[in-house]
Short mmCIF file of C-alpha atoms in Angstrom, two decimals:
data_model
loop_
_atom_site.label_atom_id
_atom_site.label_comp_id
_atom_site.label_asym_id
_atom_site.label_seq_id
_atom_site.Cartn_x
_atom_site.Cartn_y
_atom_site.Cartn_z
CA UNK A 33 -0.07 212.59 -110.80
CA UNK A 34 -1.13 211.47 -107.70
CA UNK A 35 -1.76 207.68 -106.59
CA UNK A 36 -6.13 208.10 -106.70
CA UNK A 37 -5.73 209.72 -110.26
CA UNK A 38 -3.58 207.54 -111.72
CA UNK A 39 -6.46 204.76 -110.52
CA UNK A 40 -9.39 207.10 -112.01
CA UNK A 41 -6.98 206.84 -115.32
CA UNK A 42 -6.80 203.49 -115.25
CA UNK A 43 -10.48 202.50 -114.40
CA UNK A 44 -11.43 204.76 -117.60
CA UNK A 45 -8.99 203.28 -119.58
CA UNK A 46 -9.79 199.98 -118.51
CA UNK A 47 -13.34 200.72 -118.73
CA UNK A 48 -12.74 201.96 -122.68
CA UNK A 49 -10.74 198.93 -123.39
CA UNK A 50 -13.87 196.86 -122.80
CA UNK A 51 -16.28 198.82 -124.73
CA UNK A 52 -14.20 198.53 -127.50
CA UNK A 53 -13.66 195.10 -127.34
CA UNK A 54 -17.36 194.85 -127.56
CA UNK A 55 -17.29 191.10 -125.82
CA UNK A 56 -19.09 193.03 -122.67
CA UNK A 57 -22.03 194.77 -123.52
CA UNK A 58 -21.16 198.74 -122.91
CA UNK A 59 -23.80 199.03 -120.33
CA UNK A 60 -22.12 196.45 -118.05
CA UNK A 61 -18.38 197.96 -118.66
CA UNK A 62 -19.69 201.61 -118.08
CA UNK A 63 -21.34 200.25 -114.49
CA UNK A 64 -18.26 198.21 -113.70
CA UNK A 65 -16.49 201.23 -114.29
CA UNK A 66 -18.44 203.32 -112.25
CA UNK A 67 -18.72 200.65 -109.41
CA UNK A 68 -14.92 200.71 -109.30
CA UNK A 69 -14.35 204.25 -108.94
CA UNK A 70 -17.53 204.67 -105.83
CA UNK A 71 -16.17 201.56 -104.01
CA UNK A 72 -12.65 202.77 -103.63
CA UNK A 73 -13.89 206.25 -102.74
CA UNK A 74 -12.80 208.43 -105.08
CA UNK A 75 -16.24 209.59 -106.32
CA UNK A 76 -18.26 209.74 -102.76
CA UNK A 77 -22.56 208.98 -102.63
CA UNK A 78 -22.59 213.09 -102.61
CA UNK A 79 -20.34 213.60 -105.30
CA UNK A 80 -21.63 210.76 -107.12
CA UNK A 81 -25.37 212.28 -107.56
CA UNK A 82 -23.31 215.77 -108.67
CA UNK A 83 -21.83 214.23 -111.74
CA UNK A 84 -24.74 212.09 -112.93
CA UNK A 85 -26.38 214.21 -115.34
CA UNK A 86 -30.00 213.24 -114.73
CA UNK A 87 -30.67 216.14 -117.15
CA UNK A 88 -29.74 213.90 -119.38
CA UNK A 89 -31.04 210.44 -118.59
CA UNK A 90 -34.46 211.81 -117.91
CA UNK A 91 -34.66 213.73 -121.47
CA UNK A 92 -33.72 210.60 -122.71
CA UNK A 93 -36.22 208.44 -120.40
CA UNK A 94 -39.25 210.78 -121.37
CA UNK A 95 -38.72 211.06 -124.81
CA UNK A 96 -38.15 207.10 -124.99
CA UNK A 97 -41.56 206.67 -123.40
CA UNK A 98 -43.23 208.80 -125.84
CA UNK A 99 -41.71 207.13 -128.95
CA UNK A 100 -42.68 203.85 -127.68
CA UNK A 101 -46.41 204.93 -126.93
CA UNK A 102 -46.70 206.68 -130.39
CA UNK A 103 -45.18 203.97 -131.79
CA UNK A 104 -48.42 201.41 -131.45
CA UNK A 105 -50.14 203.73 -133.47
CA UNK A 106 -48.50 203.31 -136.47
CA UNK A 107 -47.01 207.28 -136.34
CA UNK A 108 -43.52 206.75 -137.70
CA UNK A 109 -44.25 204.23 -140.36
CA UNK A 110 -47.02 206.90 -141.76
CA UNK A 111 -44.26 209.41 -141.73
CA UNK A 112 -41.56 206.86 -143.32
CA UNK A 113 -44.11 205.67 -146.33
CA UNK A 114 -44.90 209.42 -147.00
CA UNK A 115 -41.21 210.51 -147.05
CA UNK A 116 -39.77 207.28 -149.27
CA UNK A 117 -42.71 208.42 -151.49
CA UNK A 118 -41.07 211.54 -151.34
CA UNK A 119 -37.81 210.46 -152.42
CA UNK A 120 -39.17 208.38 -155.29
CA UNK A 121 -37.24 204.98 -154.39
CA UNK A 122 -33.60 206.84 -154.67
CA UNK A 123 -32.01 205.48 -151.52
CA UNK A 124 -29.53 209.10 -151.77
CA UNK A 125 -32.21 211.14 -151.94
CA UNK A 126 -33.63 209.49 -148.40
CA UNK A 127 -30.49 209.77 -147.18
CA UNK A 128 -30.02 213.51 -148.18
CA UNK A 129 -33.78 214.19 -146.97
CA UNK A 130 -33.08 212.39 -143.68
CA UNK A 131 -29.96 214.07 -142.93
CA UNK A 132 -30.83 217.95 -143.48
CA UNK A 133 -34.40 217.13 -141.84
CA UNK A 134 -32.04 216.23 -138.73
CA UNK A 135 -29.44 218.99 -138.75
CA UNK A 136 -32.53 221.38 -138.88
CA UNK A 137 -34.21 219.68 -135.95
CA UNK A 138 -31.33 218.73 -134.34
CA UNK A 139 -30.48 222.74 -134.12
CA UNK A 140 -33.84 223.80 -132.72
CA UNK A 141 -34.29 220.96 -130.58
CA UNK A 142 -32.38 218.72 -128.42
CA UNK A 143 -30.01 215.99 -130.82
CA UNK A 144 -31.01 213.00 -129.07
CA UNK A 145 -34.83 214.21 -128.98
CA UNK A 146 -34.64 214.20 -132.95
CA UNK A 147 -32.65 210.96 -133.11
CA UNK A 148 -35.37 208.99 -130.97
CA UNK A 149 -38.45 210.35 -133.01
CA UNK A 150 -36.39 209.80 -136.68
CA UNK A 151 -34.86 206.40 -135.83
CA UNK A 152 -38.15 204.30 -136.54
CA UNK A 153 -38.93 206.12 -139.67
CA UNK A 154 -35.28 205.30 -141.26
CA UNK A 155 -35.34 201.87 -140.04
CA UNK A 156 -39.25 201.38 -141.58
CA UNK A 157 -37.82 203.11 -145.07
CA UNK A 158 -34.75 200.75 -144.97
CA UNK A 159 -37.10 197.56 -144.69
CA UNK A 160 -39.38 198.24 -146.71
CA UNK A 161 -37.09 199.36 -149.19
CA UNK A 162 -34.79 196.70 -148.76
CA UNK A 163 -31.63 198.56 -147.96
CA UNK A 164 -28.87 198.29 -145.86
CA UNK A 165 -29.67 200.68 -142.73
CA UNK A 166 -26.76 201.16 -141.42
CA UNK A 167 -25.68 204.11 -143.71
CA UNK A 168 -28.83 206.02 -143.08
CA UNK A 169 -28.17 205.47 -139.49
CA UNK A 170 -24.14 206.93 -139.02
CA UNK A 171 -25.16 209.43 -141.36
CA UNK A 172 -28.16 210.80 -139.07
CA UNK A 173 -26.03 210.62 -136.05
CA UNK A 174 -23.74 213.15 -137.83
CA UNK A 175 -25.84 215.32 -138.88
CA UNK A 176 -27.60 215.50 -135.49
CA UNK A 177 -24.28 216.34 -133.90
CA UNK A 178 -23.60 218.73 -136.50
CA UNK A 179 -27.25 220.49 -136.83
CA UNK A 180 -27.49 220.91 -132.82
CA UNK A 181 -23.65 222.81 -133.04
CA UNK A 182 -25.28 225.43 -134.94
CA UNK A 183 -27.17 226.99 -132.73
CA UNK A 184 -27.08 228.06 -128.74
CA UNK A 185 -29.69 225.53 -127.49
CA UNK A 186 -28.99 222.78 -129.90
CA UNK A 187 -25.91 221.27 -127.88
CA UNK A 188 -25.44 221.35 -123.90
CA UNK A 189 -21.67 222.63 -124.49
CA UNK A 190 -22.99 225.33 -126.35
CA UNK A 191 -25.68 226.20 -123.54
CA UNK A 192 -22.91 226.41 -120.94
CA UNK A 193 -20.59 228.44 -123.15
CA UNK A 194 -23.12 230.95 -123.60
CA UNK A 195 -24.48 231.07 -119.94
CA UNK A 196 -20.42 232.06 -118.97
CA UNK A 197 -19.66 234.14 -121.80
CA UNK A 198 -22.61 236.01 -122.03
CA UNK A 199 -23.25 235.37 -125.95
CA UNK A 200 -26.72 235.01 -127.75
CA UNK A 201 -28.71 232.80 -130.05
CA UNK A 202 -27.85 235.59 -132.94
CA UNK A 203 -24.10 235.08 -132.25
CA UNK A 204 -24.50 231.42 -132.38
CA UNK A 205 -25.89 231.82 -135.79
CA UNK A 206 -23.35 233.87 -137.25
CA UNK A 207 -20.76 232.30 -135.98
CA UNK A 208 -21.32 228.73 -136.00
CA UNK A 209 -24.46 228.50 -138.32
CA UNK A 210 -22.88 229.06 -141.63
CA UNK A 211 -20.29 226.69 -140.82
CA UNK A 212 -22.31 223.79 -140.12
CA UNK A 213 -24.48 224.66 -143.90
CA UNK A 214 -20.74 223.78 -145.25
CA UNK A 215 -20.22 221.01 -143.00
CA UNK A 216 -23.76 219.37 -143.84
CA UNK A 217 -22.38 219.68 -147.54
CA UNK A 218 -19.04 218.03 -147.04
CA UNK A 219 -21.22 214.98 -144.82
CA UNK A 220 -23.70 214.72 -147.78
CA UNK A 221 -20.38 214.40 -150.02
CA UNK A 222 -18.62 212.35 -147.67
CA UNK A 223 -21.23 209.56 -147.19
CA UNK A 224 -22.10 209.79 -150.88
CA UNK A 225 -18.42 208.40 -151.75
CA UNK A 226 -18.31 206.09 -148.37
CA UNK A 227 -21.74 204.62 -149.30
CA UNK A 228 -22.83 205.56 -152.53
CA UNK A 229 -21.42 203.06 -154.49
CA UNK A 230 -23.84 200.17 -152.17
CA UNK A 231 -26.76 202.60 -152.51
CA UNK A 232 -27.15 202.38 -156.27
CA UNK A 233 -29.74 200.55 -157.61
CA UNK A 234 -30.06 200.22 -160.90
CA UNK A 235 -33.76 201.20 -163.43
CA UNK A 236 -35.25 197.85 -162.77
CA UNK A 237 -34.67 197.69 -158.92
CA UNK A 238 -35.39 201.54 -158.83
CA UNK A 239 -38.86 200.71 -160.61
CA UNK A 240 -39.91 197.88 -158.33
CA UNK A 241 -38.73 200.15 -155.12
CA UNK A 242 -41.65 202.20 -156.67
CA UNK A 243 -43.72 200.03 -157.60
CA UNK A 244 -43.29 198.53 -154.21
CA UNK A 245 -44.06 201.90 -152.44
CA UNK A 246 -47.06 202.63 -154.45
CA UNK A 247 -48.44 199.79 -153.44
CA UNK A 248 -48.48 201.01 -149.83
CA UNK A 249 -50.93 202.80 -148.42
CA UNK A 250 -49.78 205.37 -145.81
CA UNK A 251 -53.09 205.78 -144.39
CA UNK A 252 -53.67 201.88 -143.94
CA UNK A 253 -50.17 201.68 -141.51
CA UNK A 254 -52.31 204.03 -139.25
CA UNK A 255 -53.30 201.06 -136.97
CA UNK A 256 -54.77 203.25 -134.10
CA UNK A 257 -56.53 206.27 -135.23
CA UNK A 258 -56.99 207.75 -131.79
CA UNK A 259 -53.46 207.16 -130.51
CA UNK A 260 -52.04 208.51 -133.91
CA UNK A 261 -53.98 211.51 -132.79
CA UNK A 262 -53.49 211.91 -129.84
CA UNK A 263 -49.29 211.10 -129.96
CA UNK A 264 -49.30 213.64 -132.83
CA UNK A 265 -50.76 216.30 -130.30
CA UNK A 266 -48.55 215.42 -127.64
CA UNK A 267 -45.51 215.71 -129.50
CA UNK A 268 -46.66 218.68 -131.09
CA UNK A 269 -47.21 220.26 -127.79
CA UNK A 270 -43.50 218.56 -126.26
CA UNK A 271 -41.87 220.36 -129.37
CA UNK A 272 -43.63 223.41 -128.90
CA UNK A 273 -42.14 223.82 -124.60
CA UNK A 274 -38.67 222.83 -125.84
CA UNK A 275 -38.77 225.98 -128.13
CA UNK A 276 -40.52 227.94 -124.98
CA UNK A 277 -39.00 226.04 -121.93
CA UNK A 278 -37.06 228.86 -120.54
CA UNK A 279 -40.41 231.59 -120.96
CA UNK A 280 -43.06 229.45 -119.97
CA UNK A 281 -43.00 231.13 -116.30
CA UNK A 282 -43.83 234.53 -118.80
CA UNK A 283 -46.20 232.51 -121.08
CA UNK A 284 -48.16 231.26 -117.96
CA UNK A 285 -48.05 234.06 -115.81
CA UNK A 286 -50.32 235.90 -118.52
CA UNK A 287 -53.08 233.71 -117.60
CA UNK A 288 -52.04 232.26 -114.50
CA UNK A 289 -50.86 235.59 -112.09
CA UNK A 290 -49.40 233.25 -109.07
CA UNK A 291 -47.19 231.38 -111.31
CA UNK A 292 -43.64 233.33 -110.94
CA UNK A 293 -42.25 235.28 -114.29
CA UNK A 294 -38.78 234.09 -114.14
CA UNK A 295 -39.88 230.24 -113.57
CA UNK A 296 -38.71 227.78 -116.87
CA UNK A 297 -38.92 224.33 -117.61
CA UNK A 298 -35.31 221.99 -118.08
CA UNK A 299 -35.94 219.65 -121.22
CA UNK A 300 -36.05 216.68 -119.27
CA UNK A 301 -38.39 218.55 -117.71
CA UNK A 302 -40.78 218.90 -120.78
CA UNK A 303 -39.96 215.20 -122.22
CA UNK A 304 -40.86 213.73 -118.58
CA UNK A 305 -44.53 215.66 -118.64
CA UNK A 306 -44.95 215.03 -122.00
CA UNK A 307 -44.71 211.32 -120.97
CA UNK A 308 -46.54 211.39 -118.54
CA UNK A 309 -49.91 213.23 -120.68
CA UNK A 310 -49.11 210.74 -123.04
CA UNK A 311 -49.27 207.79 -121.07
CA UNK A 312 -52.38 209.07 -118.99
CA UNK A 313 -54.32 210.04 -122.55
CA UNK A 314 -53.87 207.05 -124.25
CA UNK A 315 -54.38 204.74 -121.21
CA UNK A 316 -51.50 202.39 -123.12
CA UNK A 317 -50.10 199.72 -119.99
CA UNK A 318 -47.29 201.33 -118.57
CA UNK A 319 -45.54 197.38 -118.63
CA UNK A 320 -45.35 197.38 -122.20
CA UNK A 321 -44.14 200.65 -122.75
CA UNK A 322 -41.67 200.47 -119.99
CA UNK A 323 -40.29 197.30 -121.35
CA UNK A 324 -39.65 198.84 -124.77
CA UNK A 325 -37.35 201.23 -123.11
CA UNK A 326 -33.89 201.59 -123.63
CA UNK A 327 -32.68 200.80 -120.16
CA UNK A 328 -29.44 199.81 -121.51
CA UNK A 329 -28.44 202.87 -123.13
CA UNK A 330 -29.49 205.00 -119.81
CA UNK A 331 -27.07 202.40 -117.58
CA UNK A 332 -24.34 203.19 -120.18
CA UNK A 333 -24.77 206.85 -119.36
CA UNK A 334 -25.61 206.70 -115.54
CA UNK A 335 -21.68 204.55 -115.36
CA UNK A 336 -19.79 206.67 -117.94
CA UNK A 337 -20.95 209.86 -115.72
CA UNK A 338 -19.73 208.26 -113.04
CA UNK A 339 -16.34 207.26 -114.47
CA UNK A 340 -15.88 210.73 -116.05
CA UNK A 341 -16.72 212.33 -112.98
CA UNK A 342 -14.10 210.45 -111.01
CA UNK A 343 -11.44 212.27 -113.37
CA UNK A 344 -12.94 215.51 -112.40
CA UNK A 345 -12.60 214.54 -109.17
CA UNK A 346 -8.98 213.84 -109.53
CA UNK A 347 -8.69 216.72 -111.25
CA UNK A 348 -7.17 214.83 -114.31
CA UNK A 349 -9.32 216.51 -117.01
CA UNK A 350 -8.47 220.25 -115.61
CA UNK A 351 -4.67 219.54 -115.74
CA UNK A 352 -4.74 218.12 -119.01
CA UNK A 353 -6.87 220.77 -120.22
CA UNK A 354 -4.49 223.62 -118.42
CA UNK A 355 -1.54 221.81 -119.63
CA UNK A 356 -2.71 222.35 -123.49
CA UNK A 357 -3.20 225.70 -123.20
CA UNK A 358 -0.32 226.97 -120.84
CA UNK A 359 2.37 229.63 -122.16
CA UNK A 360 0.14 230.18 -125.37
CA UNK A 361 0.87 233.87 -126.65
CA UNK A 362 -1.42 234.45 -129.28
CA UNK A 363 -5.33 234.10 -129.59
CA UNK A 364 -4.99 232.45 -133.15
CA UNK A 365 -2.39 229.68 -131.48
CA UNK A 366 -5.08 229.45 -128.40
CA UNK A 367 -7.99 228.70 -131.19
CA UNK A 368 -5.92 226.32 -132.37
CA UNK A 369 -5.59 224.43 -129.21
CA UNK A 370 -8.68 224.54 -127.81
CA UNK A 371 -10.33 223.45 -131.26
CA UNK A 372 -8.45 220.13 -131.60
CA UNK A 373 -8.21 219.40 -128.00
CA UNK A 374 -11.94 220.21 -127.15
CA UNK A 375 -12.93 217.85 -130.40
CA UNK A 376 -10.04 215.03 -129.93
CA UNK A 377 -10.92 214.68 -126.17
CA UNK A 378 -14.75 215.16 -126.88
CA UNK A 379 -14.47 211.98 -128.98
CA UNK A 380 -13.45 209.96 -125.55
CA UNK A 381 -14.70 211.82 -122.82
CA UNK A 382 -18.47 213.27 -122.21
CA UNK A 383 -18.38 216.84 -123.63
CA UNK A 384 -20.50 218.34 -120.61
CA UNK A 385 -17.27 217.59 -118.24
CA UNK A 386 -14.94 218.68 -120.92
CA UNK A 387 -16.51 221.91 -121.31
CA UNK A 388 -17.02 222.87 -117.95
CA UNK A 389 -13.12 222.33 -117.30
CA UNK A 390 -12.50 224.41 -120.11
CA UNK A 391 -14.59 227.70 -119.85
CA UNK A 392 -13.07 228.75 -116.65
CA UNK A 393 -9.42 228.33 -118.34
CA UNK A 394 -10.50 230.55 -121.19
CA UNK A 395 -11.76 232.76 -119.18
CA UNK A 396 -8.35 233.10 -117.43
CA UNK A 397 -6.62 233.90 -120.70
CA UNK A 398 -8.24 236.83 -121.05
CA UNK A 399 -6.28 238.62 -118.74
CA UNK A 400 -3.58 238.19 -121.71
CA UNK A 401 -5.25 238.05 -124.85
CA UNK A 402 -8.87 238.47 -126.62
CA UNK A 403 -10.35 235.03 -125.50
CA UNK A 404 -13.79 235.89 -127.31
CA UNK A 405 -13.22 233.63 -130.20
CA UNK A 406 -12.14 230.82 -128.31
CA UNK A 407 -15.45 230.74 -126.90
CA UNK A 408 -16.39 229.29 -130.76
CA UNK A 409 -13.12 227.47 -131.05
CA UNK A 410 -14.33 225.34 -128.13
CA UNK A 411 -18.11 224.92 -129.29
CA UNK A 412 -16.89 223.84 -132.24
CA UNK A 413 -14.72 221.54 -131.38
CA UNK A 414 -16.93 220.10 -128.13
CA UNK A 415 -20.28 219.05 -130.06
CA UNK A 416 -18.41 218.16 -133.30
CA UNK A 417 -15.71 215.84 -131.65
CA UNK A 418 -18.62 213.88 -130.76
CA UNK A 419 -19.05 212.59 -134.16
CA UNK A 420 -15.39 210.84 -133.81
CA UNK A 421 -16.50 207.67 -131.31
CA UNK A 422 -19.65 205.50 -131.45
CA UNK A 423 -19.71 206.71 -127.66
CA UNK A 424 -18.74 210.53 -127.98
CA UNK A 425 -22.20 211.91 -128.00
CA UNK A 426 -25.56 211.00 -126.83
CA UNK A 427 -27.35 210.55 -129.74
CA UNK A 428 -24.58 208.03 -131.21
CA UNK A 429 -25.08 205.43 -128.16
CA UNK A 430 -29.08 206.24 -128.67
CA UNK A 431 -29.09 205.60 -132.47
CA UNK A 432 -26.78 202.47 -131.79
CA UNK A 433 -28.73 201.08 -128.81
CA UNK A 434 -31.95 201.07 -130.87
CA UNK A 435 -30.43 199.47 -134.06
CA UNK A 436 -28.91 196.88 -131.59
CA UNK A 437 -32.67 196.31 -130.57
CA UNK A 438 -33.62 195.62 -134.12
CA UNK A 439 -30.71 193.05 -134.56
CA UNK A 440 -28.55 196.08 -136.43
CA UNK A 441 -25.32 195.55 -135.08
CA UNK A 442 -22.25 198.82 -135.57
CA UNK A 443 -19.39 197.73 -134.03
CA UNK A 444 -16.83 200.45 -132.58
CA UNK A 445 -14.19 200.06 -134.68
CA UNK A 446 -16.45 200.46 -138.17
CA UNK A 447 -17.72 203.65 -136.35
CA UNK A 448 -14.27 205.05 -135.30
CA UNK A 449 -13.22 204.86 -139.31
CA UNK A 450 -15.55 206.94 -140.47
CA UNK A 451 -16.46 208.64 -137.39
CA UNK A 452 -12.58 210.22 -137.12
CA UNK A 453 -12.77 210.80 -141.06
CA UNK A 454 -16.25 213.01 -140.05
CA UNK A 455 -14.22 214.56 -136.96
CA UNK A 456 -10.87 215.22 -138.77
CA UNK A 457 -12.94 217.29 -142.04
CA UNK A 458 -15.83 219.13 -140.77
CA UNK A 459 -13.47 220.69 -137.51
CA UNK A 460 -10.93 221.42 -140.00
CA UNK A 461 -13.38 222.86 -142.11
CA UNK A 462 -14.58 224.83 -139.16
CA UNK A 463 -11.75 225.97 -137.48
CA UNK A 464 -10.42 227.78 -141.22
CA UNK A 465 -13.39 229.36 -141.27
CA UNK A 466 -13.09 230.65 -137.58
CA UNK A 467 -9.30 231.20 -138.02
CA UNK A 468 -10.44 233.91 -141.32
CA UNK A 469 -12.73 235.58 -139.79
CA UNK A 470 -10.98 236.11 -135.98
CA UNK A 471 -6.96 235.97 -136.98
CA UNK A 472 -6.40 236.74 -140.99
#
């Protein structure tokens, strides 16, 4: 390893060191980080606007705007008192709501979109329910992460991995869908014996959790009539492009003849106009709403891009990766590898990076062996190895950066303990179902 690697290595590690140590805020260690690596050259102003994935940071900025505007109109505590109604006071039986209403989202649409529009309704059920919030919270993080690996567009890794290998939204299904039903089960079971125990309430408190939510009146926490109508329309209609995003050239050119066939819309794309309709209809100040935003969180991103990128740069996450799966003979040995490497390494580094080292890899093993279910050994392991750090995936540092807001603190280290436990089971879980149906 060369002399500008080993300092890329370094910086990161130096750069992890003080997110964990949680004395710095993340933000400021991620753009310390970053600042490092552009001042001593080895990511360069050109290179430097390649690795930033503004995908990313603008899905994230749009859909932030939106949530805050819909938030003044009372939207997500309607939703939260209808849904804790629901569930009857039983703190599991939010939690098990919450959690498969995310996976499902969370597979359809992107994970850190359904994080930022079901963050406000767990936090409103946890007040006014009196309950501890941060098990609601981990546990929606890892179902997000879980519900967006089922399917081809619910997970950038698993986006790329189709785009190179060719495979389809059916394929993802098969493959990968079944495996996350199981995994949702195991999380469900999982948090149940973490948490359970300081979820219980016993008849009295369960009676006044009712009697408490009867008393509310869902209708009444509608504060702004026209807003709630209006940001229920405009989220209905953002939802309805990210199902459509890459047709809407066919959609429109129906009615529209000029507008080219093969044209589609990226997410950030569709969250950015979103926010902007939004902002324009409701004629909210743009101050307010601005402030509300999670700058930090997109400054954590814009630096850790950065940082990552100056390994790819260094080629230090290509040799690693080629390293791990150099002189394997067998496919089922190969789906071993990738599995636990993608998910082990996806727990420290940004899974975009990590996948787009790997596919190119794979694809040069298939000169000696069938490398078509290593394409699922590595989309398993990329979007569930997120679940392992409170900084492997998007939607953890969202979820975390908005609890911080509200004076919720998670610390690293209490994510990393059950966050591995999370990592370790549902990939193991996944990778004997994938090693059944490919090698047995």
């Amino acid at each position: 390893m060369d002399t500008v690697a080993l300092i890329a290595v370094a910086v990161f590690l130096f750069t992890y060191a003080l997110i964990i140590d949680e004395r710095i805020h993340r933000a400021v260690a991620a753009m310390l980080g970053g600042a490092i690596v552009v001042f001593v050259g080895i990511v360069p102003w050109d290179a430097l606007l390649h690795h930033i994935d503004f995908g990313t940071i603008f899905l994230l900025l749009g859909m932030m705007i939106i949530v805050n505007t819909a938030r003044g109109s009372g939207l997500f505590e309607y939703i939260a008192i209808r849904t804790a109604k629901l569930a009857k006071g039983s703190p599991i039986k939010v939690l098990v709501l919450f959690a498969a209403v995310t996976a499902i989202v969370s597979a359809f649409l992107d994970n850190v979109t359904t994080v930022l529009l079901l963050t406000p309704m767990l936090l409103y059920i946890a007040r006014v329910m009196n309950l501890n919030p941060v098990p609601f919270l981990v546990t929606e993080i890892f179902a997000s992460n879980i519900g967006g690996a089922a399917t081809l567009i619910g997970d950038p890794p698993n986006i790329m991995i189709a785009s190179s290998a060719g495979l389809t939204f059916n394929e993802f299904l098969i493959h990968l869908g079944p495996i996350m039903v199981i995994d949702m089960v195991i999380l469900i079971g999982l948090m149940y014996a973490i948490y359970g125990r300081s979820m219980k309430v016993n008849p009295s408190e369960r009676q006044e959790m009712i009697r408490v939510l009867e008393g509310l009146d869902e209708r009444a926490a509608i504060v702004d009539r026209s807003l709630f109508n209006k940001s229920v329309a405009v989220i209905a209609f953002v939802v309805l492009l990210f199902f459509v995003h890459d047709r809407i050239g066919e959609i429109l050119h129906i009615v529209l003849p000029f507008v080219d066939p093969a044209m589609g819309l990226e997410p950030a794309e569709v969250a950015l106009i979103g926010a902007a309709i939004l902002l324009f209809w409701s004629r909210q100040s743009p101050e307010e709403i601005f402030e509300k935003v999670e700058w930090p969180a997109l400054f954590f991103f814009g630096g850790l891009f950065v940082i990552v990128g100056a390994l790819v740069e260094t080629g230090v996450i290509s040799s690693i990766a080629a390293i791990m799966i150099e002189n394997v003979d067998s496919t089922g040995e190969a789906m071993f590898i990738v599995t636990w490497f993608a998910a082990i390494a996806s727990a420290i580094v940004d899974n975009i990076p990590l996948t787009a080292a790997m596919i190119p890899l794979i694809h040069d093993l298939g000169s000696t062996m069938d490398i078509y279910p290593l394409w699922w050994s590595l989309a398993l392991g990329a979007c569930l190895g997120g679940n392992g750090t409170a900084i492997g995936a998007s939607a953890n540092v969202v979820v975390i950066g908005i609890a911080e807001r509200e004076g919720i603190g998670i610390t690293f280290i209490d994510f990393l303990k059950v966050g591995m436990l999370v990592l370790f089971l549902t990939v193991a879980v996944g990778f004997g179902i994938l090693w059944l149906k490919f090698v047995v």
